[in-house]
Amino acid sequence: MFQHYIMVAFRNLVRSRSFSLINISGLAFGLACSLLIFLWARDEQSVDRFHTNNKLLYRVYLRQVYDGQAHADYHTPAPLPAELKKMIPEIEYATGFVKFFRLSLQDDIYESFSVDDKVYKLKGSRAEEDFFSMFSYKLLYGTPQTALSRPESLCMSRKMAELFFGSVEAAVGKTVRFDGRTDVTVTAVFENLPPQASDQFDYLMNWDAWVAENPFKQSWGHFGTLSFIQLRPDADPVKVEEKIKDFLKTYLKGMSDNLRLELGLQPFGDQYLYGDFENGLPAGGRILYVNLFMGVGIFILLIACINFMNLATARSVKRAKEVGVRKVVGSSRLHLIYQFIGEAMLLTLMAVLLSLALAALSLPAFNDLTAKQMAIPLREPLFYLFMLGLVLLTGFIAGSYPALFLSSLQPVKVLKGHFRFSFSAAAFRKGLVVFQFVLSMLLLISTLVVTRQTNYLQYKNLGYDRENVLYIPIEGNLITKYALFREEASKIPGIKMVDRSSQFPHAMSFRVDAVQWPGRDPNKVINFAVSSVGYDFVKLMNLDIVNGRDVDRYNRTDSVGFLVNEEAVRQMGVKDPIGMEISVFGKQGRIVGVLKDYHTNTLHQAIDPVVLDVKEFLNFGTVLVRTEKGKLKEALAGLEKVYKQMNPGHAFNFTFMDEQYGKLYKSEQVASKLSYVFTLLAIVISCLGLLGLSMFAAEQWKKEIGIRKILGATLRHIMARFSGDFVRLVLLSIVIAVPPAWLAMNQWLQNFAYRIDLAWWIFVLAGIIALVVSLLTVSTQAVKAALENPVKNLRSE
């Protein structure tokens, strides 16, 4: 019996080649798209969850509650991890980790190391002794207990060891020059970090030595490091979180009564997907896009299954007599259901095999698009179980209705030739077409909105000019020779202006309530974005001054002058700030100018109150260089030459401001590209189904079309009659899709403080695209049917 079913299934595949090809290719495209999306979502969900003690690892976050509002982030005091381990018995291990300390809180650390004439700038951090006991980073040399135990300890990756010494073995115990000023010793070598680690680094150095070099880091009032803990296996994380909630009260004195600082715990494996906060609690982040594209994957799979169901149901007229004969000779309805679902499974299996080939071929391009290193997990048994489940589930969903419908046919009516679709069967098929195009419309509208918002983020006027500006970190000899470097760099052909800043102007994430002025309410907490800049900062960034003037290097009093933005004036509640004396971190001075508001962070956030003070001599920060348009190559060559002369122990390194700004919206850019690709494929799959249905309709209506042609119908009339039903279905899907699409996109846009408007033309454009594509798909069959010789179609009459 099974062999018979297989034979009949293959015979039907060969007999209906066009329908079979459309069915298999549509399902294969849908499965390939869904497989890529699920691989991406699986990779996203695996980030930071590979550690052996993952269930015991937690990240500490800080919640600030004031004026009835709660804000939170991950930045904690440097002494916190050691003190938590000391005071809370349930904590087995604790470590600090510093990710940003040179510039803004969005800047990874890149520092220079040298061995003989080899000089490299690598990405790394500082961590405490417990680090390797907590996290499952494989040590190729050294022990977790001793890797970071000494002030001169340097733990390097395999990559770093091979760069400097050629091999891991040759690196052991060797001395490396750090920052051109200190010798450190290789005490451990670890395997290169897997791509699933959200914090990538090439080296780690001793925490205590770093804190000793930066005394202000020892203060409990300085929040700039990350804290991780590992609980004991029998510890209750809820009770531990309650214990540490008010932990900082003992160590922070003199805080405003209106400000409350609380500590919270987040599972370490959640930090990547749930990195955003709402009302002081972890609430979302990348998980939004993971859920979004998981939904897209399911949508595309549903669209492909609907294609299958529609085409199989439409073709049932061809197999009605077969069903009638089988029932007459004794076949039960259950056997017929088995046969048709089995055929659906066979088609699905062929589609799955084709989809695996398609996914494998497109995976390199998909990896480039998403900046990942994914592979189809062919060596994992669970993958085959997943694919088997996918075959069974998809085959069952796709073949269920045709099987139930065909098996219910009455043999007497079928064999007499009275078979025709009932109203309910036709309505169901039309409903599937509408549902299919509703999903496609939702994806299309979402893509248009996401793309427009992403473009808006990229090209919005931020209040400053970020083109032709590059950053050079202030380190090594540049700390003491900055003035000379600025002077020499300014003479280089192609360079317009040189200045400095303690933070990246596009990402001033360091905010502090450290600004005082006469009449300030002591109970009101205002976090200012504070940065130290040079005298030419305003001119270099092309900022607008709306009141007062710019600072002047030839005016002695301006060395203690301040610039503020309009938002700062509003927050301070003063009418005329020019000449008003303020204090920032204890530095006294007067406000000399008010800047027009400009964006100092992502457009997810409102504009911060900004205070700029003139301080050209700091041991950290970045050099800002504005180059002349079209002269970048000669400017960079000159800069590198001057830099190497003044800072020979460091590799010349620079980044472009517009590139750094673009990185702030990496998630949105990936979402936009993925939306575009998968929406296009969803429309293609939908149109494949529409093509199959129009082919079936053309075959069913060929006699009617022949009669109409004989009676004088023109090509235009026949096309209108043929396409009308399909157009009405597409129009109905557009009407149904618009309200939920508007609600979903409006909700998504609420994540941005600055966003586009949901203009009516976006929905109209999406509707026109869907209508035109569907018309083009159907019209090919309409024209073909209309041009056929009517005599040929009516010959049997």
Short mmCIF file of C-alpha atoms in Angstrom, two decimals, residues 200-518:
data_model
loop_
_atom_site.label_atom_id
_atom_site.label_comp_id
_atom_site.label_asym_id
_atom_site.label_seq_id
_atom_site.Cartn_x
_atom_site.Cartn_y
_atom_site.Cartn_z
CA GLN A 200 35.29 40.70 22.93
CA PHE A 201 38.85 41.31 24.14
CA ASP A 202 42.41 40.31 23.24
CA TYR A 203 43.93 40.84 26.67
CA LEU A 204 43.12 41.36 30.34
CA MET A 205 45.25 43.13 32.93
CA ASN A 206 45.25 43.40 36.72
CA TRP A 207 42.35 45.33 38.24
CA ASP A 208 44.10 46.58 41.38
CA ALA A 209 47.04 48.01 39.40
CA TRP A 210 44.63 49.94 37.20
CA VAL A 211 42.66 51.30 40.17
CA ALA A 212 45.92 52.34 41.87
CA GLU A 213 46.87 54.36 38.77
CA ASN A 214 43.50 56.12 38.84
CA PRO A 215 42.81 57.13 42.46
CA PHE A 216 39.42 58.63 41.61
CA LYS A 217 38.28 55.12 40.64
CA GLN A 218 38.62 54.12 44.30
CA SER A 219 35.78 56.47 45.17
CA TRP A 220 32.34 54.97 45.80
CA GLY A 221 30.89 58.03 44.13
CA HIS A 222 32.48 57.24 40.77
CA PHE A 223 30.25 55.05 38.60
CA GLY A 224 32.17 53.83 35.58
CA THR A 225 32.87 50.09 35.84
CA LEU A 226 30.90 46.87 35.43
CA SER A 227 30.29 44.36 38.24
CA PHE A 228 29.65 40.63 37.83
CA ILE A 229 28.97 38.05 40.55
CA GLN A 230 28.58 34.28 40.77
CA LEU A 231 26.18 32.93 43.38
CA ARG A 232 26.67 29.75 45.33
CA PRO A 233 24.60 26.84 43.95
CA ASP A 234 22.21 26.90 46.93
CA ALA A 235 21.66 30.69 46.85
CA ASP A 236 18.30 32.25 46.03
CA PRO A 237 18.89 35.13 43.56
CA VAL A 238 15.68 36.89 44.63
CA LYS A 239 16.81 37.00 48.26
CA VAL A 240 20.32 38.07 47.26
CA GLU A 241 18.92 40.91 45.17
CA GLU A 242 16.84 42.04 48.12
CA LYS A 243 19.96 41.96 50.31
CA ILE A 244 22.02 44.14 47.99
CA LYS A 245 19.21 46.54 47.04
CA ASP A 246 20.26 49.24 49.53
CA PHE A 247 23.91 48.14 49.75
CA LEU A 248 25.28 51.53 48.66
CA LYS A 249 23.65 53.46 51.51
CA THR A 250 26.51 52.55 53.84
CA TYR A 251 29.19 53.77 51.44
CA LEU A 252 27.63 56.90 49.94
CA LYS A 253 27.10 59.84 52.25
CA GLY A 254 25.70 63.29 51.64
CA MET A 255 23.36 62.33 48.82
CA SER A 256 20.23 64.34 48.10
CA ASP A 257 17.16 63.15 50.01
CA ASN A 258 15.38 63.15 46.67
CA LEU A 259 17.77 60.59 45.19
CA ARG A 260 17.75 56.89 45.98
CA LEU A 261 20.36 54.47 44.59
CA GLU A 262 19.51 50.79 44.43
CA LEU A 263 21.33 47.72 43.12
CA GLY A 264 19.67 45.01 41.07
CA LEU A 265 20.67 41.68 39.52
CA GLN A 266 20.21 40.53 35.95
CA PRO A 267 21.13 37.01 34.75
CA PHE A 268 24.39 37.31 32.84
CA GLY A 269 22.96 35.47 29.84
CA ASP A 270 20.18 38.07 29.52
CA GLN A 271 22.41 41.14 29.25
CA TYR A 272 22.82 40.94 25.47
CA LEU A 273 19.15 40.60 24.58
CA TYR A 274 17.72 42.66 27.45
CA GLY A 275 20.19 45.56 27.61
CA ASP A 276 17.63 48.39 27.73
CA PHE A 277 15.86 49.62 30.83
CA GLU A 278 12.36 50.88 31.42
CA ASN A 279 11.29 52.40 34.74
CA GLY A 280 14.58 51.28 36.23
CA LEU A 281 14.23 47.60 35.27
CA PRO A 282 15.64 45.51 32.39
CA ALA A 283 12.86 45.55 29.82
CA GLY A 284 14.09 44.93 26.31
CA GLY A 285 16.72 45.63 23.70
CA ARG A 286 17.83 43.28 20.96
CA ILE A 287 15.13 40.82 21.99
CA LEU A 288 12.69 43.14 20.20
CA TYR A 289 14.35 42.38 16.86
CA VAL A 290 14.74 38.68 17.66
CA ASN A 291 11.02 38.39 18.36
CA LEU A 292 10.23 40.53 15.33
CA PHE A 293 12.16 38.34 12.92
CA MET A 294 11.00 35.12 14.54
CA GLY A 295 7.53 36.40 13.67
CA VAL A 296 8.71 37.20 10.14
CA GLY A 297 10.06 33.65 9.80
CA ILE A 298 6.73 32.20 10.91
CA PHE A 299 4.88 34.58 8.55
CA ILE A 300 6.99 33.48 5.58
CA LEU A 301 6.50 29.82 6.45
CA LEU A 302 2.75 30.38 6.73
CA ILE A 303 2.70 32.13 3.36
CA ALA A 304 4.51 29.18 1.78
CA CYS A 305 2.10 26.70 3.42
CA ILE A 306 -0.89 28.73 2.24
CA ASN A 307 0.50 28.54 -1.30
CA PHE A 308 0.63 24.79 -1.00
CA MET A 309 -2.89 24.50 0.40
CA ASN A 310 -4.36 26.79 -2.23
CA LEU A 311 -2.68 25.08 -5.17
CA ALA A 312 -3.45 21.59 -3.86
CA THR A 313 -7.09 22.53 -3.30
CA ALA A 314 -7.36 24.19 -6.71
CA ARG A 315 -5.90 21.11 -8.38
CA SER A 316 -8.38 18.85 -6.62
CA VAL A 317 -10.76 19.13 -9.56
CA LYS A 318 -8.18 17.16 -11.55
CA ARG A 319 -8.15 14.41 -8.94
CA ALA A 320 -11.84 14.30 -8.11
CA LYS A 321 -12.53 11.32 -10.37
CA GLU A 322 -9.53 9.51 -8.89
CA VAL A 323 -11.04 9.99 -5.43
CA GLY A 324 -14.43 8.80 -6.69
CA VAL A 325 -12.98 5.62 -8.20
CA ARG A 326 -10.96 4.88 -5.06
CA LYS A 327 -14.04 5.25 -2.89
CA VAL A 328 -16.09 3.01 -5.21
CA VAL A 329 -13.51 0.21 -5.03
CA GLY A 330 -13.48 0.38 -1.22
CA SER A 331 -10.96 2.99 -0.12
CA SER A 332 -11.90 4.57 3.20
CA ARG A 333 -11.75 8.28 3.90
CA LEU A 334 -8.92 7.67 6.37
CA HIS A 335 -6.81 5.99 3.67
CA LEU A 336 -7.41 8.93 1.36
CA ILE A 337 -6.36 11.35 4.09
CA TYR A 338 -3.20 9.31 4.63
CA GLN A 339 -2.48 9.40 0.90
CA PHE A 340 -2.89 13.15 0.43
CA ILE A 341 -1.04 14.09 3.61
CA GLY A 342 1.67 11.63 2.60
CA GLU A 343 1.97 13.35 -0.78
CA ALA A 344 2.20 16.67 1.05
CA MET A 345 4.96 15.22 3.23
CA LEU A 346 6.82 14.02 0.13
CA LEU A 347 6.59 17.46 -1.46
CA THR A 348 7.67 19.03 1.82
CA LEU A 349 10.64 16.67 2.09
CA MET A 350 11.76 17.63 -1.43
CA ALA A 351 11.26 21.30 -0.55
CA VAL A 352 13.27 20.88 2.67
CA LEU A 353 16.18 19.31 0.81
CA LEU A 354 16.08 22.14 -1.74
CA SER A 355 15.78 24.72 1.06
CA LEU A 356 18.91 23.34 2.75
CA ALA A 357 20.82 23.80 -0.49
CA LEU A 358 19.44 27.34 -0.91
CA ALA A 359 20.26 28.21 2.72
CA ALA A 360 23.81 26.85 2.40
CA LEU A 361 24.40 28.84 -0.79
CA SER A 362 23.04 32.10 0.68
CA LEU A 363 24.57 31.72 4.16
CA PRO A 364 27.89 33.50 3.34
CA ALA A 365 25.99 36.56 2.08
CA PHE A 366 23.64 36.35 5.06
CA ASN A 367 26.61 36.26 7.44
CA ASP A 368 28.01 39.39 5.80
CA LEU A 369 24.65 41.08 6.14
CA THR A 370 24.28 40.27 9.84
CA ALA A 371 28.02 40.41 10.75
CA LYS A 372 27.89 36.89 12.17
CA GLN A 373 29.67 33.57 11.67
CA MET A 374 26.75 31.17 11.45
CA ALA A 375 26.80 27.69 9.93
CA ILE A 376 24.10 25.11 9.33
CA PRO A 377 24.53 22.76 12.34
CA LEU A 378 24.76 19.52 10.36
CA ARG A 379 26.69 17.79 13.16
CA GLU A 380 24.04 18.40 15.79
CA PRO A 381 21.45 15.59 16.19
CA LEU A 382 18.90 18.13 17.40
CA PHE A 383 19.08 19.86 14.03
CA TYR A 384 17.89 16.72 12.25
CA LEU A 385 15.11 16.31 14.78
CA PHE A 386 14.16 19.92 14.15
CA MET A 387 14.13 19.42 10.38
CA LEU A 388 12.12 16.21 10.73
CA GLY A 389 9.64 18.04 12.91
CA LEU A 390 9.54 20.83 10.34
CA VAL A 391 8.78 18.33 7.56
CA LEU A 392 6.01 16.69 9.58
CA LEU A 393 4.51 19.94 10.82
CA THR A 394 4.72 21.79 7.50
CA GLY A 395 3.51 18.77 5.54
CA PHE A 396 0.59 18.31 7.91
CA ILE A 397 -0.39 22.00 7.87
CA ALA A 398 0.05 22.29 4.11
CA GLY A 399 -1.72 19.03 3.28
CA SER A 400 -4.44 18.92 5.92
CA TYR A 401 -7.16 20.92 4.20
CA PRO A 402 -6.72 19.39 0.70
CA ALA A 403 -6.75 15.92 2.30
CA LEU A 404 -9.90 16.61 4.29
CA PHE A 405 -11.58 18.33 1.35
CA LEU A 406 -10.83 15.67 -1.27
CA SER A 407 -11.60 12.76 1.02
CA SER A 408 -15.06 14.23 1.70
CA LEU A 409 -16.14 14.19 -1.97
CA GLN A 410 -19.19 12.06 -2.86
CA PRO A 411 -18.24 9.46 -5.52
CA VAL A 412 -21.69 9.48 -7.23
CA LYS A 413 -21.58 13.20 -7.99
CA VAL A 414 -17.92 13.12 -8.95
CA LEU A 415 -18.25 10.23 -11.40
CA LYS A 416 -21.33 11.82 -13.00
CA GLY A 417 -19.23 14.91 -13.69
CA HIS A 418 -21.24 17.15 -11.36
CA PHE A 419 -18.25 18.06 -9.22
CA ARG A 420 -17.67 21.68 -8.48
CA PHE A 421 -16.32 23.66 -5.57
CA SER A 422 -18.84 24.52 -2.91
CA PHE A 423 -19.22 28.12 -1.82
CA SER A 424 -17.47 27.35 1.46
CA ALA A 425 -14.50 25.71 -0.31
CA ALA A 426 -14.10 28.64 -2.70
CA ALA A 427 -14.48 31.12 0.17
CA PHE A 428 -11.84 29.28 2.20
CA ARG A 429 -9.41 29.36 -0.71
CA LYS A 430 -10.03 33.07 -1.21
CA GLY A 431 -9.63 33.61 2.52
CA LEU A 432 -6.23 31.95 2.39
CA VAL A 433 -5.18 34.26 -0.46
CA VAL A 434 -6.32 37.28 1.55
CA PHE A 435 -4.53 36.06 4.68
CA GLN A 436 -1.38 35.46 2.66
CA PHE A 437 -1.37 38.98 1.24
CA VAL A 438 -2.24 40.48 4.63
CA LEU A 439 0.99 38.97 5.98
CA SER A 440 2.90 40.24 2.94
CA MET A 441 1.43 43.72 3.40
CA LEU A 442 2.37 43.75 7.09
CA LEU A 443 5.95 42.92 6.17
CA LEU A 444 6.01 45.47 3.34
CA ILE A 445 4.65 48.33 5.46
CA SER A 446 7.02 47.43 8.30
CA THR A 447 9.97 47.44 5.92
CA LEU A 448 9.08 50.86 4.52
CA VAL A 449 8.74 52.32 8.04
CA VAL A 450 11.93 50.69 9.41
CA THR A 451 13.92 51.79 6.34
CA ARG A 452 12.65 55.38 6.59
CA GLN A 453 13.40 55.54 10.33
CA THR A 454 16.88 54.11 9.82
CA ASN A 455 17.60 56.66 7.08
CA TYR A 456 16.23 59.38 9.35
CA LEU A 457 18.64 58.31 12.10
CA GLN A 458 21.56 58.25 9.69
CA TYR A 459 20.97 61.56 7.95
CA LYS A 460 19.12 63.76 10.45
CA ASN A 461 20.69 67.14 11.10
CA LEU A 462 22.25 66.61 14.55
CA GLY A 463 23.14 70.24 15.12
CA TYR A 464 26.77 69.70 14.14
CA ASP A 465 28.76 68.62 11.11
CA ARG A 466 30.08 65.05 11.41
CA GLU A 467 31.47 64.80 7.88
CA ASN A 468 35.25 64.84 7.35
CA VAL A 469 35.98 64.53 11.09
CA LEU A 470 38.21 61.83 12.52
CA TYR A 471 39.20 60.79 16.04
CA ILE A 472 42.73 60.03 17.31
CA PRO A 473 42.99 58.78 20.93
CA ILE A 474 45.12 60.80 23.33
CA GLU A 475 47.62 58.36 24.83
CA GLY A 476 51.34 57.89 25.43
CA ASN A 477 53.45 60.94 24.62
CA LEU A 478 50.40 62.66 23.15
CA ILE A 479 49.19 63.34 26.70
CA THR A 480 52.07 65.76 27.34
CA LYS A 481 52.72 66.77 23.73
CA TYR A 482 49.15 67.48 22.65
CA ALA A 483 49.75 71.22 22.13
CA LEU A 484 52.77 70.52 19.92
CA PHE A 485 50.89 67.81 18.03
CA ARG A 486 48.00 70.20 17.40
CA GLU A 487 50.37 72.87 16.15
CA GLU A 488 52.24 70.52 13.79
CA ALA A 489 49.09 68.73 12.58
CA SER A 490 47.44 72.07 11.75
CA LYS A 491 50.23 72.76 9.23
CA ILE A 492 49.59 69.54 7.26
CA PRO A 493 48.03 70.10 3.82
CA GLY A 494 44.43 68.93 3.80
CA ILE A 495 43.80 69.56 7.49
CA LYS A 496 41.37 72.33 8.32
CA MET A 497 41.33 72.34 12.12
CA VAL A 498 42.50 70.33 15.15
CA ASP A 499 41.02 70.28 18.66
CA ARG A 500 40.35 67.88 21.52
CA SER A 501 37.49 66.58 23.66
CA SER A 502 37.28 64.39 26.75
CA GLN A 503 34.27 62.58 25.26
CA PHE A 504 33.18 61.66 21.77
CA PRO A 505 30.92 64.55 20.72
CA HIS A 506 28.46 62.13 19.10
CA ALA A 507 28.26 59.84 22.15
CA MET A 508 28.57 61.81 25.41
CA SER A 509 27.23 59.02 27.59
CA PHE A 510 28.99 60.17 30.77
CA ARG A 511 26.42 62.19 32.70
CA VAL A 512 26.77 63.51 36.23
CA ASP A 513 24.92 65.67 38.72
CA ALA A 514 27.99 67.80 39.45
CA VAL A 515 26.98 71.28 38.28
CA GLN A 516 26.22 73.97 40.87
CA TRP A 517 24.86 77.49 40.39
CA PRO A 518 23.30 80.20 42.58
#
